[in-house]
mmCIF file with all atom_site columns, C-alpha atoms and ligand atoms in Angstrom:
data_model
loop_
_atom_site.group_PDB
_atom_site.id
_atom_site.type_symbol
_atom_site.label_atom_id
_atom_site.label_alt_id
_atom_site.label_comp_id
_atom_site.label_asym_id
_atom_site.label_entity_id
_atom_site.label_seq_id
_atom_site.pdbx_PDB_ins_code
_atom_site.Cartn_x
_atom_site.Cartn_y
_atom_site.Cartn_z
_atom_site.occupancy
_atom_site.B_iso_or_equiv
_atom_site.pdbx_formal_charge
_atom_site.auth_seq_id
_atom_site.auth_comp_id
_atom_site.auth_asym_id
_atom_site.auth_atom_id
_atom_site.pdbx_PDB_model_num
ATOM   1   C  CA  . UNK W 1 1   ? 0.000   0.000   0.000   1.00 83.00 ? 1   UNK W CA  1
ATOM   2   C  CA  . UNK W 1 2   ? 1.040   3.571   -0.512  1.00 90.00 ? 2   UNK W CA  1
ATOM   3   C  CA  . UNK W 1 3   ? -1.490  6.331   0.171   1.00 94.00 ? 3   UNK W CA  1
ATOM   4   C  CA  . UNK W 1 4   ? -3.431  3.912   2.394   1.00 95.00 ? 4   UNK W CA  1
ATOM   5   C  CA  . UNK W 1 5   ? -0.620  4.312   4.941   1.00 97.00 ? 5   UNK W CA  1
ATOM   6   C  CA  . UNK W 1 6   ? -0.873  8.105   4.709   1.00 97.00 ? 6   UNK W CA  1
ATOM   7   C  CA  . UNK W 1 7   ? -4.611  7.712   5.323   1.00 97.00 ? 7   UNK W CA  1
ATOM   8   C  CA  . UNK W 1 8   ? -3.896  5.989   8.643   1.00 98.00 ? 8   UNK W CA  1
ATOM   9   C  CA  . UNK W 1 9   ? -1.472  8.767   9.672   1.00 98.00 ? 9   UNK W CA  1
ATOM   10  C  CA  . UNK W 1 10  ? -4.046  11.452  8.847   1.00 98.00 ? 10  UNK W CA  1
ATOM   11  C  CA  . UNK W 1 11  ? -6.825  9.573   10.639  1.00 97.00 ? 11  UNK W CA  1
ATOM   12  C  CA  . UNK W 1 12  ? -4.748  9.085   13.808  1.00 97.00 ? 12  UNK W CA  1
ATOM   13  C  CA  . UNK W 1 13  ? -4.720  12.849  14.322  1.00 97.00 ? 13  UNK W CA  1
ATOM   14  C  CA  . UNK W 1 14  ? -8.291  12.487  15.498  1.00 95.00 ? 14  UNK W CA  1
ATOM   15  C  CA  . UNK W 1 15  ? -7.175  10.087  18.228  1.00 95.00 ? 15  UNK W CA  1
ATOM   16  C  CA  . UNK W 1 16  ? -4.107  12.146  19.141  1.00 95.00 ? 16  UNK W CA  1
ATOM   17  C  CA  . UNK W 1 17  ? -4.587  15.836  18.263  1.00 94.00 ? 17  UNK W CA  1
ATOM   18  C  CA  . UNK W 1 18  ? -1.408  16.881  20.113  1.00 93.00 ? 18  UNK W CA  1
ATOM   19  C  CA  . UNK W 1 19  ? 0.889   14.578  18.132  1.00 96.00 ? 19  UNK W CA  1
ATOM   20  C  CA  . UNK W 1 20  ? 2.592   16.135  15.091  1.00 97.00 ? 20  UNK W CA  1
ATOM   21  C  CA  . UNK W 1 21  ? 1.081   14.787  11.879  1.00 97.00 ? 21  UNK W CA  1
ATOM   22  C  CA  . UNK W 1 22  ? 4.604   14.083  10.559  1.00 98.00 ? 22  UNK W CA  1
ATOM   23  C  CA  . UNK W 1 23  ? 5.176   11.690  13.496  1.00 97.00 ? 23  UNK W CA  1
ATOM   24  C  CA  . UNK W 1 24  ? 1.837   9.937   12.898  1.00 98.00 ? 24  UNK W CA  1
ATOM   25  C  CA  . UNK W 1 25  ? 2.483   9.528   9.172   1.00 98.00 ? 25  UNK W CA  1
ATOM   26  C  CA  . UNK W 1 26  ? 6.086   8.419   9.810   1.00 98.00 ? 26  UNK W CA  1
ATOM   27  C  CA  . UNK W 1 27  ? 4.695   5.745   12.157  1.00 98.00 ? 27  UNK W CA  1
ATOM   28  C  CA  . UNK W 1 28  ? 2.181   4.480   9.577   1.00 98.00 ? 28  UNK W CA  1
ATOM   29  C  CA  . UNK W 1 29  ? 4.962   4.439   6.948   1.00 97.00 ? 29  UNK W CA  1
ATOM   30  C  CA  . UNK W 1 30  ? 7.596   3.056   9.332   1.00 97.00 ? 30  UNK W CA  1
ATOM   31  C  CA  . UNK W 1 31  ? 8.079   -0.322  7.613   1.00 96.00 ? 31  UNK W CA  1
ATOM   32  C  CA  . UNK W 1 32  ? 8.503   1.473   4.277   1.00 95.00 ? 32  UNK W CA  1
ATOM   33  C  CA  . UNK W 1 33  ? 10.985  3.930   5.835   1.00 96.00 ? 33  UNK W CA  1
ATOM   34  C  CA  . UNK W 1 34  ? 13.169  1.087   7.138   1.00 96.00 ? 34  UNK W CA  1
ATOM   35  C  CA  . UNK W 1 35  ? 12.828  -1.004  3.984   1.00 95.00 ? 35  UNK W CA  1
ATOM   36  C  CA  . UNK W 1 36  ? 14.936  1.149   1.587   1.00 94.00 ? 36  UNK W CA  1
ATOM   37  C  CA  . UNK W 1 37  ? 17.604  1.539   4.280   1.00 95.00 ? 37  UNK W CA  1
ATOM   38  C  CA  . UNK W 1 38  ? 17.726  -2.217  4.825   1.00 95.00 ? 38  UNK W CA  1
ATOM   39  C  CA  . UNK W 1 39  ? 17.817  -2.793  1.036   1.00 93.00 ? 39  UNK W CA  1
ATOM   40  C  CA  . UNK W 1 40  ? 20.839  -0.507  0.736   1.00 94.00 ? 40  UNK W CA  1
ATOM   41  C  CA  . UNK W 1 41  ? 22.505  -2.259  3.670   1.00 95.00 ? 41  UNK W CA  1
ATOM   42  C  CA  . UNK W 1 42  ? 21.867  -5.615  1.981   1.00 94.00 ? 42  UNK W CA  1
ATOM   43  C  CA  . UNK W 1 43  ? 19.830  -6.890  4.942   1.00 96.00 ? 43  UNK W CA  1
ATOM   44  C  CA  . UNK W 1 44  ? 16.670  -7.244  2.830   1.00 93.00 ? 44  UNK W CA  1
ATOM   45  C  CA  . UNK W 1 45  ? 16.102  -7.992  -0.849  1.00 92.00 ? 45  UNK W CA  1
ATOM   46  C  CA  . UNK W 1 46  ? 13.656  -7.291  -3.661  1.00 90.00 ? 46  UNK W CA  1
ATOM   47  C  CA  . UNK W 1 47  ? 13.375  -8.600  -7.213  1.00 89.00 ? 47  UNK W CA  1
ATOM   48  C  CA  . UNK W 1 48  ? 11.896  -6.668  -10.128 1.00 89.00 ? 48  UNK W CA  1
ATOM   49  C  CA  . UNK W 1 49  ? 9.357   -8.980  -11.769 1.00 86.00 ? 49  UNK W CA  1
ATOM   50  C  CA  . UNK W 1 50  ? 6.915   -7.183  -14.066 1.00 85.00 ? 50  UNK W CA  1
ATOM   51  C  CA  . UNK W 1 51  ? 3.479   -8.822  -13.982 1.00 80.00 ? 51  UNK W CA  1
ATOM   52  C  CA  . UNK W 1 52  ? 4.116   -10.556 -10.680 1.00 78.00 ? 52  UNK W CA  1
ATOM   53  C  CA  . UNK W 1 53  ? 0.955   -8.906  -9.392  1.00 80.00 ? 53  UNK W CA  1
ATOM   54  C  CA  . UNK W 1 54  ? -1.252  -6.559  -11.408 1.00 81.00 ? 54  UNK W CA  1
ATOM   55  C  CA  . UNK W 1 55  ? -0.407  -3.587  -9.246  1.00 79.00 ? 55  UNK W CA  1
ATOM   56  C  CA  . UNK W 1 56  ? 3.344   -3.679  -8.625  1.00 84.00 ? 56  UNK W CA  1
ATOM   57  C  CA  . UNK W 1 57  ? 6.383   -4.911  -10.568 1.00 85.00 ? 57  UNK W CA  1
ATOM   58  C  CA  . UNK W 1 58  ? 8.111   -5.838  -7.293  1.00 85.00 ? 58  UNK W CA  1
ATOM   59  C  CA  . UNK W 1 59  ? 8.637   -9.340  -5.939  1.00 87.00 ? 59  UNK W CA  1
ATOM   60  C  CA  . UNK W 1 60  ? 8.968   -8.624  -2.213  1.00 87.00 ? 60  UNK W CA  1
ATOM   61  C  CA  . UNK W 1 61  ? 10.485  -11.936 -1.277  1.00 88.00 ? 61  UNK W CA  1
ATOM   62  C  CA  . UNK W 1 62  ? 12.743  -10.952 1.631   1.00 89.00 ? 62  UNK W CA  1
ATOM   63  C  CA  . UNK W 1 63  ? 11.968  -8.164  4.124   1.00 92.00 ? 63  UNK W CA  1
ATOM   64  C  CA  . UNK W 1 64  ? 11.686  -9.762  7.581   1.00 94.00 ? 64  UNK W CA  1
ATOM   65  C  CA  . UNK W 1 65  ? 13.204  -6.891  9.631   1.00 95.00 ? 65  UNK W CA  1
ATOM   66  C  CA  . UNK W 1 66  ? 11.031  -4.114  8.243   1.00 95.00 ? 66  UNK W CA  1
ATOM   67  C  CA  . UNK W 1 67  ? 7.811   -5.982  7.439   1.00 96.00 ? 67  UNK W CA  1
ATOM   68  C  CA  . UNK W 1 68  ? 7.251   -8.999  9.716   1.00 95.00 ? 68  UNK W CA  1
ATOM   69  C  CA  . UNK W 1 69  ? 4.438   -8.691  12.263  1.00 96.00 ? 69  UNK W CA  1
ATOM   70  C  CA  . UNK W 1 70  ? 6.645   -9.432  15.267  1.00 97.00 ? 70  UNK W CA  1
ATOM   71  C  CA  . UNK W 1 71  ? 9.308   -6.918  14.229  1.00 97.00 ? 71  UNK W CA  1
ATOM   72  C  CA  . UNK W 1 72  ? 6.659   -4.275  13.562  1.00 97.00 ? 72  UNK W CA  1
ATOM   73  C  CA  . UNK W 1 73  ? 5.258   -4.792  17.081  1.00 98.00 ? 73  UNK W CA  1
ATOM   74  C  CA  . UNK W 1 74  ? 8.802   -4.357  18.413  1.00 98.00 ? 74  UNK W CA  1
ATOM   75  C  CA  . UNK W 1 75  ? 9.302   -1.194  16.318  1.00 98.00 ? 75  UNK W CA  1
ATOM   76  C  CA  . UNK W 1 76  ? 5.888   0.064   17.514  1.00 97.00 ? 76  UNK W CA  1
ATOM   77  C  CA  . UNK W 1 77  ? 6.967   -0.281  21.150  1.00 98.00 ? 77  UNK W CA  1
ATOM   78  C  CA  . UNK W 1 78  ? 10.342  1.382   20.497  1.00 98.00 ? 78  UNK W CA  1
ATOM   79  C  CA  . UNK W 1 79  ? 8.836   4.334   18.642  1.00 97.00 ? 79  UNK W CA  1
ATOM   80  C  CA  . UNK W 1 80  ? 6.091   4.800   21.238  1.00 97.00 ? 80  UNK W CA  1
ATOM   81  C  CA  . UNK W 1 81  ? 8.618   4.840   24.107  1.00 97.00 ? 81  UNK W CA  1
ATOM   82  C  CA  . UNK W 1 82  ? 10.962  7.270   22.326  1.00 97.00 ? 82  UNK W CA  1
ATOM   83  C  CA  . UNK W 1 83  ? 8.057   9.567   21.469  1.00 97.00 ? 83  UNK W CA  1
ATOM   84  C  CA  . UNK W 1 84  ? 6.675   9.395   25.016  1.00 96.00 ? 84  UNK W CA  1
ATOM   85  C  CA  . UNK W 1 85  ? 10.095  10.374  26.423  1.00 96.00 ? 85  UNK W CA  1
ATOM   86  C  CA  . UNK W 1 86  ? 10.272  13.271  23.948  1.00 94.00 ? 86  UNK W CA  1
ATOM   87  C  CA  . UNK W 1 87  ? 6.768   14.771  24.251  1.00 94.00 ? 87  UNK W CA  1
ATOM   88  C  CA  . UNK W 1 88  ? 5.151   13.243  27.401  1.00 91.00 ? 88  UNK W CA  1
ATOM   89  C  CA  . UNK W 1 89  ? 2.067   12.550  25.305  1.00 95.00 ? 89  UNK W CA  1
ATOM   90  C  CA  . UNK W 1 90  ? 0.753   9.087   26.175  1.00 96.00 ? 90  UNK W CA  1
ATOM   91  C  CA  . UNK W 1 91  ? -2.180  9.265   23.763  1.00 97.00 ? 91  UNK W CA  1
ATOM   92  C  CA  . UNK W 1 92  ? 0.207   10.234  20.973  1.00 97.00 ? 92  UNK W CA  1
ATOM   93  C  CA  . UNK W 1 93  ? 2.540   7.360   21.889  1.00 97.00 ? 93  UNK W CA  1
ATOM   94  C  CA  . UNK W 1 94  ? -0.367  4.889   21.574  1.00 98.00 ? 94  UNK W CA  1
ATOM   95  C  CA  . UNK W 1 95  ? -1.359  6.440   18.263  1.00 98.00 ? 95  UNK W CA  1
ATOM   96  C  CA  . UNK W 1 96  ? 2.192   5.928   16.985  1.00 98.00 ? 96  UNK W CA  1
ATOM   97  C  CA  . UNK W 1 97  ? 2.172   2.300   18.111  1.00 98.00 ? 97  UNK W CA  1
ATOM   98  C  CA  . UNK W 1 98  ? -1.149  1.749   16.301  1.00 98.00 ? 98  UNK W CA  1
ATOM   99  C  CA  . UNK W 1 99  ? 0.257   3.443   13.196  1.00 97.00 ? 99  UNK W CA  1
ATOM   100 C  CA  . UNK W 1 100 ? 3.359   1.230   13.060  1.00 98.00 ? 100 UNK W CA  1
ATOM   101 C  CA  . UNK W 1 101 ? 1.357   -1.983  13.653  1.00 97.00 ? 101 UNK W CA  1
ATOM   102 C  CA  . UNK W 1 102 ? -1.325  -1.005  11.139  1.00 97.00 ? 102 UNK W CA  1
ATOM   103 C  CA  . UNK W 1 103 ? 1.269   -1.278  8.371   1.00 96.00 ? 103 UNK W CA  1
ATOM   104 C  CA  . UNK W 1 104 ? 1.293   -5.064  8.626   1.00 96.00 ? 104 UNK W CA  1
ATOM   105 C  CA  . UNK W 1 105 ? -2.490  -5.303  8.436   1.00 96.00 ? 105 UNK W CA  1
ATOM   106 C  CA  . UNK W 1 106 ? -2.756  -3.034  5.384   1.00 96.00 ? 106 UNK W CA  1
ATOM   107 C  CA  . UNK W 1 107 ? 0.106   -4.740  3.561   1.00 95.00 ? 107 UNK W CA  1
ATOM   108 C  CA  . UNK W 1 108 ? -1.367  -8.128  4.468   1.00 95.00 ? 108 UNK W CA  1
ATOM   109 C  CA  . UNK W 1 109 ? -4.575  -7.120  2.666   1.00 94.00 ? 109 UNK W CA  1
ATOM   110 C  CA  . UNK W 1 110 ? -2.793  -5.842  -0.455  1.00 93.00 ? 110 UNK W CA  1
ATOM   111 C  CA  . UNK W 1 111 ? 0.289   -8.053  -0.861  1.00 92.00 ? 111 UNK W CA  1
ATOM   112 C  CA  . UNK W 1 112 ? 0.231   -11.627 -2.041  1.00 90.00 ? 112 UNK W CA  1
ATOM   113 C  CA  . UNK W 1 113 ? 1.464   -14.012 0.692   1.00 93.00 ? 113 UNK W CA  1
ATOM   114 C  CA  . UNK W 1 114 ? 4.836   -12.341 1.271   1.00 91.00 ? 114 UNK W CA  1
ATOM   115 C  CA  . UNK W 1 115 ? 4.210   -10.755 4.695   1.00 94.00 ? 115 UNK W CA  1
ATOM   116 C  CA  . UNK W 1 116 ? 6.081   -12.813 7.343   1.00 94.00 ? 116 UNK W CA  1
ATOM   117 C  CA  . UNK W 1 117 ? 4.729   -13.317 10.859  1.00 94.00 ? 117 UNK W CA  1
ATOM   118 C  CA  . UNK W 1 118 ? 8.315   -13.180 12.193  1.00 94.00 ? 118 UNK W CA  1
ATOM   119 C  CA  . UNK W 1 119 ? 11.745  -13.369 10.507  1.00 94.00 ? 119 UNK W CA  1
ATOM   120 C  CA  . UNK W 1 120 ? 11.877  -16.774 8.856   1.00 92.00 ? 120 UNK W CA  1
ATOM   121 C  CA  . UNK W 1 121 ? 8.228   -17.475 9.704   1.00 91.00 ? 121 UNK W CA  1
ATOM   122 C  CA  . UNK W 1 122 ? 5.200   -18.283 7.603   1.00 94.00 ? 122 UNK W CA  1
ATOM   123 C  CA  . UNK W 1 123 ? 4.061   -15.613 5.118   1.00 92.00 ? 123 UNK W CA  1
ATOM   124 C  CA  . UNK W 1 124 ? 0.560   -14.237 4.586   1.00 92.00 ? 124 UNK W CA  1
ATOM   125 C  CA  . UNK W 1 125 ? -1.245  -11.930 2.180   1.00 91.00 ? 125 UNK W CA  1
ATOM   126 C  CA  . UNK W 1 126 ? -4.740  -11.592 0.729   1.00 93.00 ? 126 UNK W CA  1
ATOM   127 C  CA  . UNK W 1 127 ? -3.466  -10.305 -2.637  1.00 88.00 ? 127 UNK W CA  1
ATOM   128 C  CA  . UNK W 1 128 ? -5.618  -7.250  -3.330  1.00 89.00 ? 128 UNK W CA  1
ATOM   129 C  CA  . UNK W 1 129 ? -2.749  -6.227  -5.647  1.00 85.00 ? 129 UNK W CA  1
ATOM   130 C  CA  . UNK W 1 130 ? -3.989  -8.847  -8.115  1.00 88.00 ? 130 UNK W CA  1
ATOM   131 C  CA  . UNK W 1 131 ? -6.659  -6.280  -8.982  1.00 88.00 ? 131 UNK W CA  1
ATOM   132 C  CA  . UNK W 1 132 ? -5.403  -2.820  -9.967  1.00 88.00 ? 132 UNK W CA  1
ATOM   133 C  CA  . UNK W 1 133 ? -8.876  -1.173  -9.852  1.00 90.00 ? 133 UNK W CA  1
ATOM   134 C  CA  . UNK W 1 134 ? -9.661  -2.905  -6.559  1.00 91.00 ? 134 UNK W CA  1
ATOM   135 C  CA  . UNK W 1 135 ? -6.427  -1.647  -5.013  1.00 92.00 ? 135 UNK W CA  1
ATOM   136 C  CA  . UNK W 1 136 ? -6.984  1.901   -6.234  1.00 92.00 ? 136 UNK W CA  1
ATOM   137 C  CA  . UNK W 1 137 ? -10.589 2.073   -5.040  1.00 94.00 ? 137 UNK W CA  1
ATOM   138 C  CA  . UNK W 1 138 ? -9.706  0.809   -1.551  1.00 94.00 ? 138 UNK W CA  1
ATOM   139 C  CA  . UNK W 1 139 ? -6.704  3.125   -1.188  1.00 94.00 ? 139 UNK W CA  1
ATOM   140 C  CA  . UNK W 1 140 ? -8.437  6.199   -2.578  1.00 96.00 ? 140 UNK W CA  1
ATOM   141 C  CA  . UNK W 1 141 ? -11.463 5.729   -0.305  1.00 97.00 ? 141 UNK W CA  1
ATOM   142 C  CA  . UNK W 1 142 ? -9.170  5.255   2.695   1.00 96.00 ? 142 UNK W CA  1
ATOM   143 C  CA  . UNK W 1 143 ? -7.114  8.296   1.721   1.00 97.00 ? 143 UNK W CA  1
ATOM   144 C  CA  . UNK W 1 144 ? -10.180 10.487  1.320   1.00 97.00 ? 144 UNK W CA  1
ATOM   145 C  CA  . UNK W 1 145 ? -11.462 9.326   4.710   1.00 97.00 ? 145 UNK W CA  1
ATOM   146 C  CA  . UNK W 1 146 ? -8.130  10.035  6.424   1.00 97.00 ? 146 UNK W CA  1
ATOM   147 C  CA  . UNK W 1 147 ? -7.762  13.482  4.856   1.00 98.00 ? 147 UNK W CA  1
ATOM   148 C  CA  . UNK W 1 148 ? -11.321 14.430  5.845   1.00 97.00 ? 148 UNK W CA  1
ATOM   149 C  CA  . UNK W 1 149 ? -10.744 13.284  9.434   1.00 97.00 ? 149 UNK W CA  1
ATOM   150 C  CA  . UNK W 1 150 ? -7.584  15.397  9.637   1.00 97.00 ? 150 UNK W CA  1
ATOM   151 C  CA  . UNK W 1 151 ? -9.276  18.398  8.017   1.00 96.00 ? 151 UNK W CA  1
ATOM   152 C  CA  . UNK W 1 152 ? -12.117 17.998  10.530  1.00 95.00 ? 152 UNK W CA  1
ATOM   153 C  CA  . UNK W 1 153 ? -9.986  18.016  13.693  1.00 95.00 ? 153 UNK W CA  1
ATOM   154 C  CA  . UNK W 1 154 ? -7.544  20.755  12.613  1.00 96.00 ? 154 UNK W CA  1
ATOM   155 C  CA  . UNK W 1 155 ? -7.901  24.171  11.071  1.00 95.00 ? 155 UNK W CA  1
ATOM   156 C  CA  . UNK W 1 156 ? -5.488  26.373  9.137   1.00 96.00 ? 156 UNK W CA  1
ATOM   157 C  CA  . UNK W 1 157 ? -3.833  29.175  11.100  1.00 95.00 ? 157 UNK W CA  1
ATOM   158 C  CA  . UNK W 1 158 ? -2.757  30.920  7.904   1.00 96.00 ? 158 UNK W CA  1
ATOM   159 C  CA  . UNK W 1 159 ? -2.461  30.487  4.160   1.00 96.00 ? 159 UNK W CA  1
ATOM   160 C  CA  . UNK W 1 160 ? 0.397   27.966  4.424   1.00 96.00 ? 160 UNK W CA  1
ATOM   161 C  CA  . UNK W 1 161 ? -1.765  25.826  6.685   1.00 96.00 ? 161 UNK W CA  1
ATOM   162 C  CA  . UNK W 1 162 ? -4.502  25.784  4.090   1.00 96.00 ? 162 UNK W CA  1
ATOM   163 C  CA  . UNK W 1 163 ? -2.721  25.685  0.743   1.00 97.00 ? 163 UNK W CA  1
ATOM   164 C  CA  . UNK W 1 164 ? 0.398   23.673  1.600   1.00 97.00 ? 164 UNK W CA  1
ATOM   165 C  CA  . UNK W 1 165 ? -1.970  21.049  3.046   1.00 97.00 ? 165 UNK W CA  1
ATOM   166 C  CA  . UNK W 1 166 ? -4.253  20.796  0.031   1.00 97.00 ? 166 UNK W CA  1
ATOM   167 C  CA  . UNK W 1 167 ? -1.266  20.896  -2.380  1.00 97.00 ? 167 UNK W CA  1
ATOM   168 C  CA  . UNK W 1 168 ? 0.193   17.976  -0.440  1.00 97.00 ? 168 UNK W CA  1
ATOM   169 C  CA  . UNK W 1 169 ? -3.021  15.973  -0.773  1.00 98.00 ? 169 UNK W CA  1
ATOM   170 C  CA  . UNK W 1 170 ? -3.135  16.739  -4.499  1.00 97.00 ? 170 UNK W CA  1
ATOM   171 C  CA  . UNK W 1 171 ? 0.563   15.891  -4.943  1.00 96.00 ? 171 UNK W CA  1
ATOM   172 C  CA  . UNK W 1 172 ? 0.149   12.508  -3.231  1.00 96.00 ? 172 UNK W CA  1
ATOM   173 C  CA  . UNK W 1 173 ? -2.774  11.685  -5.529  1.00 96.00 ? 173 UNK W CA  1
ATOM   174 C  CA  . UNK W 1 174 ? -0.706  12.627  -8.611  1.00 95.00 ? 174 UNK W CA  1
ATOM   175 C  CA  . UNK W 1 175 ? 2.200   10.551  -7.307  1.00 93.00 ? 175 UNK W CA  1
ATOM   176 C  CA  . UNK W 1 176 ? -0.097  7.593   -6.678  1.00 92.00 ? 176 UNK W CA  1
ATOM   177 C  CA  . UNK W 1 177 ? -1.762  7.648   -10.078 1.00 91.00 ? 177 UNK W CA  1
ATOM   178 C  CA  . UNK W 1 178 ? 1.502   8.533   -11.890 1.00 90.00 ? 178 UNK W CA  1
ATOM   179 C  CA  . UNK W 1 179 ? 3.260   5.596   -10.289 1.00 85.00 ? 179 UNK W CA  1
ATOM   180 C  CA  . UNK W 1 180 ? 0.736   3.273   -11.955 1.00 83.00 ? 180 UNK W CA  1
ATOM   181 C  CA  . UNK W 1 181 ? 1.721   4.473   -15.407 1.00 84.00 ? 181 UNK W CA  1
ATOM   182 C  CA  . UNK W 1 182 ? 5.480   4.895   -15.001 1.00 85.00 ? 182 UNK W CA  1
ATOM   183 C  CA  . UNK W 1 183 ? 7.943   2.255   -16.222 1.00 86.00 ? 183 UNK W CA  1
ATOM   184 C  CA  . UNK W 1 184 ? 9.254   -0.251  -13.665 1.00 86.00 ? 184 UNK W CA  1
ATOM   185 C  CA  . UNK W 1 185 ? 12.458  0.708   -11.803 1.00 86.00 ? 185 UNK W CA  1
ATOM   186 C  CA  . UNK W 1 186 ? 15.809  -0.553  -13.090 1.00 86.00 ? 186 UNK W CA  1
ATOM   187 C  CA  . UNK W 1 187 ? 17.310  -1.779  -9.850  1.00 88.00 ? 187 UNK W CA  1
ATOM   188 C  CA  . UNK W 1 188 ? 16.767  -2.298  -6.143  1.00 87.00 ? 188 UNK W CA  1
ATOM   189 C  CA  . UNK W 1 189 ? 19.144  0.628   -5.544  1.00 90.00 ? 189 UNK W CA  1
ATOM   190 C  CA  . UNK W 1 190 ? 16.946  2.931   -7.603  1.00 90.00 ? 190 UNK W CA  1
ATOM   191 C  CA  . UNK W 1 191 ? 13.861  1.815   -5.634  1.00 89.00 ? 191 UNK W CA  1
ATOM   192 C  CA  . UNK W 1 192 ? 15.656  2.397   -2.339  1.00 92.00 ? 192 UNK W CA  1
ATOM   193 C  CA  . UNK W 1 193 ? 17.023  5.859   -3.141  1.00 95.00 ? 193 UNK W CA  1
ATOM   194 C  CA  . UNK W 1 194 ? 13.775  7.088   -4.716  1.00 92.00 ? 194 UNK W CA  1
ATOM   195 C  CA  . UNK W 1 195 ? 11.840  5.809   -1.721  1.00 91.00 ? 195 UNK W CA  1
ATOM   196 C  CA  . UNK W 1 196 ? 14.163  7.391   0.816   1.00 95.00 ? 196 UNK W CA  1
ATOM   197 C  CA  . UNK W 1 197 ? 14.293  10.797  -0.838  1.00 96.00 ? 197 UNK W CA  1
ATOM   198 C  CA  . UNK W 1 198 ? 10.530  10.874  -1.426  1.00 94.00 ? 198 UNK W CA  1
ATOM   199 C  CA  . UNK W 1 199 ? 9.902   9.985   2.227   1.00 95.00 ? 199 UNK W CA  1
ATOM   200 C  CA  . UNK W 1 200 ? 12.216  12.717  3.540   1.00 96.00 ? 200 UNK W CA  1
ATOM   201 C  CA  . UNK W 1 201 ? 10.642  15.364  1.283   1.00 97.00 ? 201 UNK W CA  1
ATOM   202 C  CA  . UNK W 1 202 ? 7.074   14.280  2.113   1.00 97.00 ? 202 UNK W CA  1
ATOM   203 C  CA  . UNK W 1 203 ? 7.701   14.185  5.882   1.00 97.00 ? 203 UNK W CA  1
ATOM   204 C  CA  . UNK W 1 204 ? 9.329   17.634  5.808   1.00 98.00 ? 204 UNK W CA  1
ATOM   205 C  CA  . UNK W 1 205 ? 6.349   18.937  3.829   1.00 97.00 ? 205 UNK W CA  1
ATOM   206 C  CA  . UNK W 1 206 ? 3.976   17.313  6.350   1.00 98.00 ? 206 UNK W CA  1
ATOM   207 C  CA  . UNK W 1 207 ? 5.804   18.946  9.246   1.00 97.00 ? 207 UNK W CA  1
ATOM   208 C  CA  . UNK W 1 208 ? 5.618   22.314  7.497   1.00 97.00 ? 208 UNK W CA  1
ATOM   209 C  CA  . UNK W 1 209 ? 1.865   22.508  6.827   1.00 97.00 ? 209 UNK W CA  1
ATOM   210 C  CA  . UNK W 1 210 ? 0.911   20.772  10.082  1.00 97.00 ? 210 UNK W CA  1
ATOM   211 C  CA  . UNK W 1 211 ? 2.832   23.492  11.946  1.00 96.00 ? 211 UNK W CA  1
ATOM   212 C  CA  . UNK W 1 212 ? 0.611   26.065  10.278  1.00 97.00 ? 212 UNK W CA  1
ATOM   213 C  CA  . UNK W 1 213 ? -2.540  24.313  11.444  1.00 97.00 ? 213 UNK W CA  1
ATOM   214 C  CA  . UNK W 1 214 ? -3.964  23.917  14.935  1.00 94.00 ? 214 UNK W CA  1
ATOM   215 C  CA  . UNK W 1 215 ? -6.430  21.633  16.676  1.00 89.00 ? 215 UNK W CA  1
ATOM   216 C  CA  . UNK W 1 216 ? -10.062 22.685  16.405  1.00 86.00 ? 216 UNK W CA  1
ATOM   217 C  CA  . UNK W 1 217 ? -11.127 24.157  19.776  1.00 80.00 ? 217 UNK W CA  1
ATOM   218 C  CA  . UNK W 1 218 ? -13.425 21.212  20.522  1.00 70.00 ? 218 UNK W CA  1
ATOM   219 C  CA  . UNK W 1 219 ? -10.501 18.784  20.082  1.00 52.00 ? 219 UNK W CA  1
ATOM   220 C  CA  . UNK W 1 220 ? -8.262  20.693  22.521  1.00 52.00 ? 220 UNK W CA  1
ATOM   221 C  CA  . UNK W 1 221 ? -11.068 20.650  25.068  1.00 51.00 ? 221 UNK W CA  1
ATOM   222 C  CA  . UNK W 1 222 ? -11.434 16.897  24.724  1.00 52.00 ? 222 UNK W CA  1
ATOM   223 C  CA  . UNK W 1 223 ? -7.687  16.366  25.277  1.00 52.00 ? 223 UNK W CA  1
ATOM   224 C  CA  . UNK W 1 224 ? -7.541  18.621  28.323  1.00 53.00 ? 224 UNK W CA  1
ATOM   225 C  CA  . UNK W 1 225 ? -10.476 16.894  29.948  1.00 49.00 ? 225 UNK W CA  1
ATOM   226 C  CA  . UNK W 1 226 ? -8.927  13.455  29.519  1.00 50.00 ? 226 UNK W CA  1
ATOM   227 C  CA  . UNK W 1 227 ? -6.196  13.586  32.248  1.00 51.00 ? 227 UNK W CA  1
ATOM   228 C  CA  . UNK W 1 228 ? -8.793  14.290  34.963  1.00 49.00 ? 228 UNK W CA  1
ATOM   229 C  CA  . UNK W 1 229 ? -10.471 11.017  34.157  1.00 49.00 ? 229 UNK W CA  1
ATOM   230 C  CA  . UNK W 1 230 ? -7.179  9.147   34.111  1.00 50.00 ? 230 UNK W CA  1
ATOM   231 C  CA  . UNK W 1 231 ? -6.035  10.344  37.571  1.00 47.00 ? 231 UNK W CA  1
ATOM   232 C  CA  . UNK W 1 232 ? -8.594  7.983   39.158  1.00 49.00 ? 232 UNK W CA  1
ATOM   233 C  CA  . UNK W 1 233 ? -6.764  5.123   40.950  1.00 50.00 ? 233 UNK W CA  1
HETATM 234 ZN ZN1 . LIG Z 2 .   ? 5.055   -1.716  3.284   1.00 92.88 ? 301 LIG Z ZN1 1
#
């Protein structure tokens, strides 16, 4: 999945309005952030096999450290603890953990059985990628839902907050559709570098527009009320 992961990041803002959107999206993308790094390090491998599934020319035959369920639960715990130490935002830490773990579920739905339970373990996948229209409909609906949730719990403080946000949404859609019609990559290195650079640019862009938006007043109220409930023994 691609924009489906962004959808989760956007949607999590509703659960955790104080968490930066860039952190929530990075969590949802986490497996795909590690993957290019691990490819470059030679710890994981990919084969280019056009027609392998209808949607992607990639044969994802070896990515246990970035994409197995057990490792993603470990990464979820690590990220949540680091974030909690940084921002003292427990709700945000849980949202990050959900984001990281959600990656396995979404990829399990889309990939053919190449998603390992643990490194070296059995692999699973429902294979939505065997249908290009099916994949696009599911991801676009998810993306729209996530964007609307985010737009509903935040509001622009200025023009950057409004326009940089909507440009970002538009750009992701162009990237998603364009990717369908572009030729397959030449090498695993090309996939890794393109992925890494795109992720850095997109996360910086996310940070930028999210900083020019603020929680809707009702959302802030809900967050402030929460600790009083939680102080009960
Ligand atoms: Zn993935």
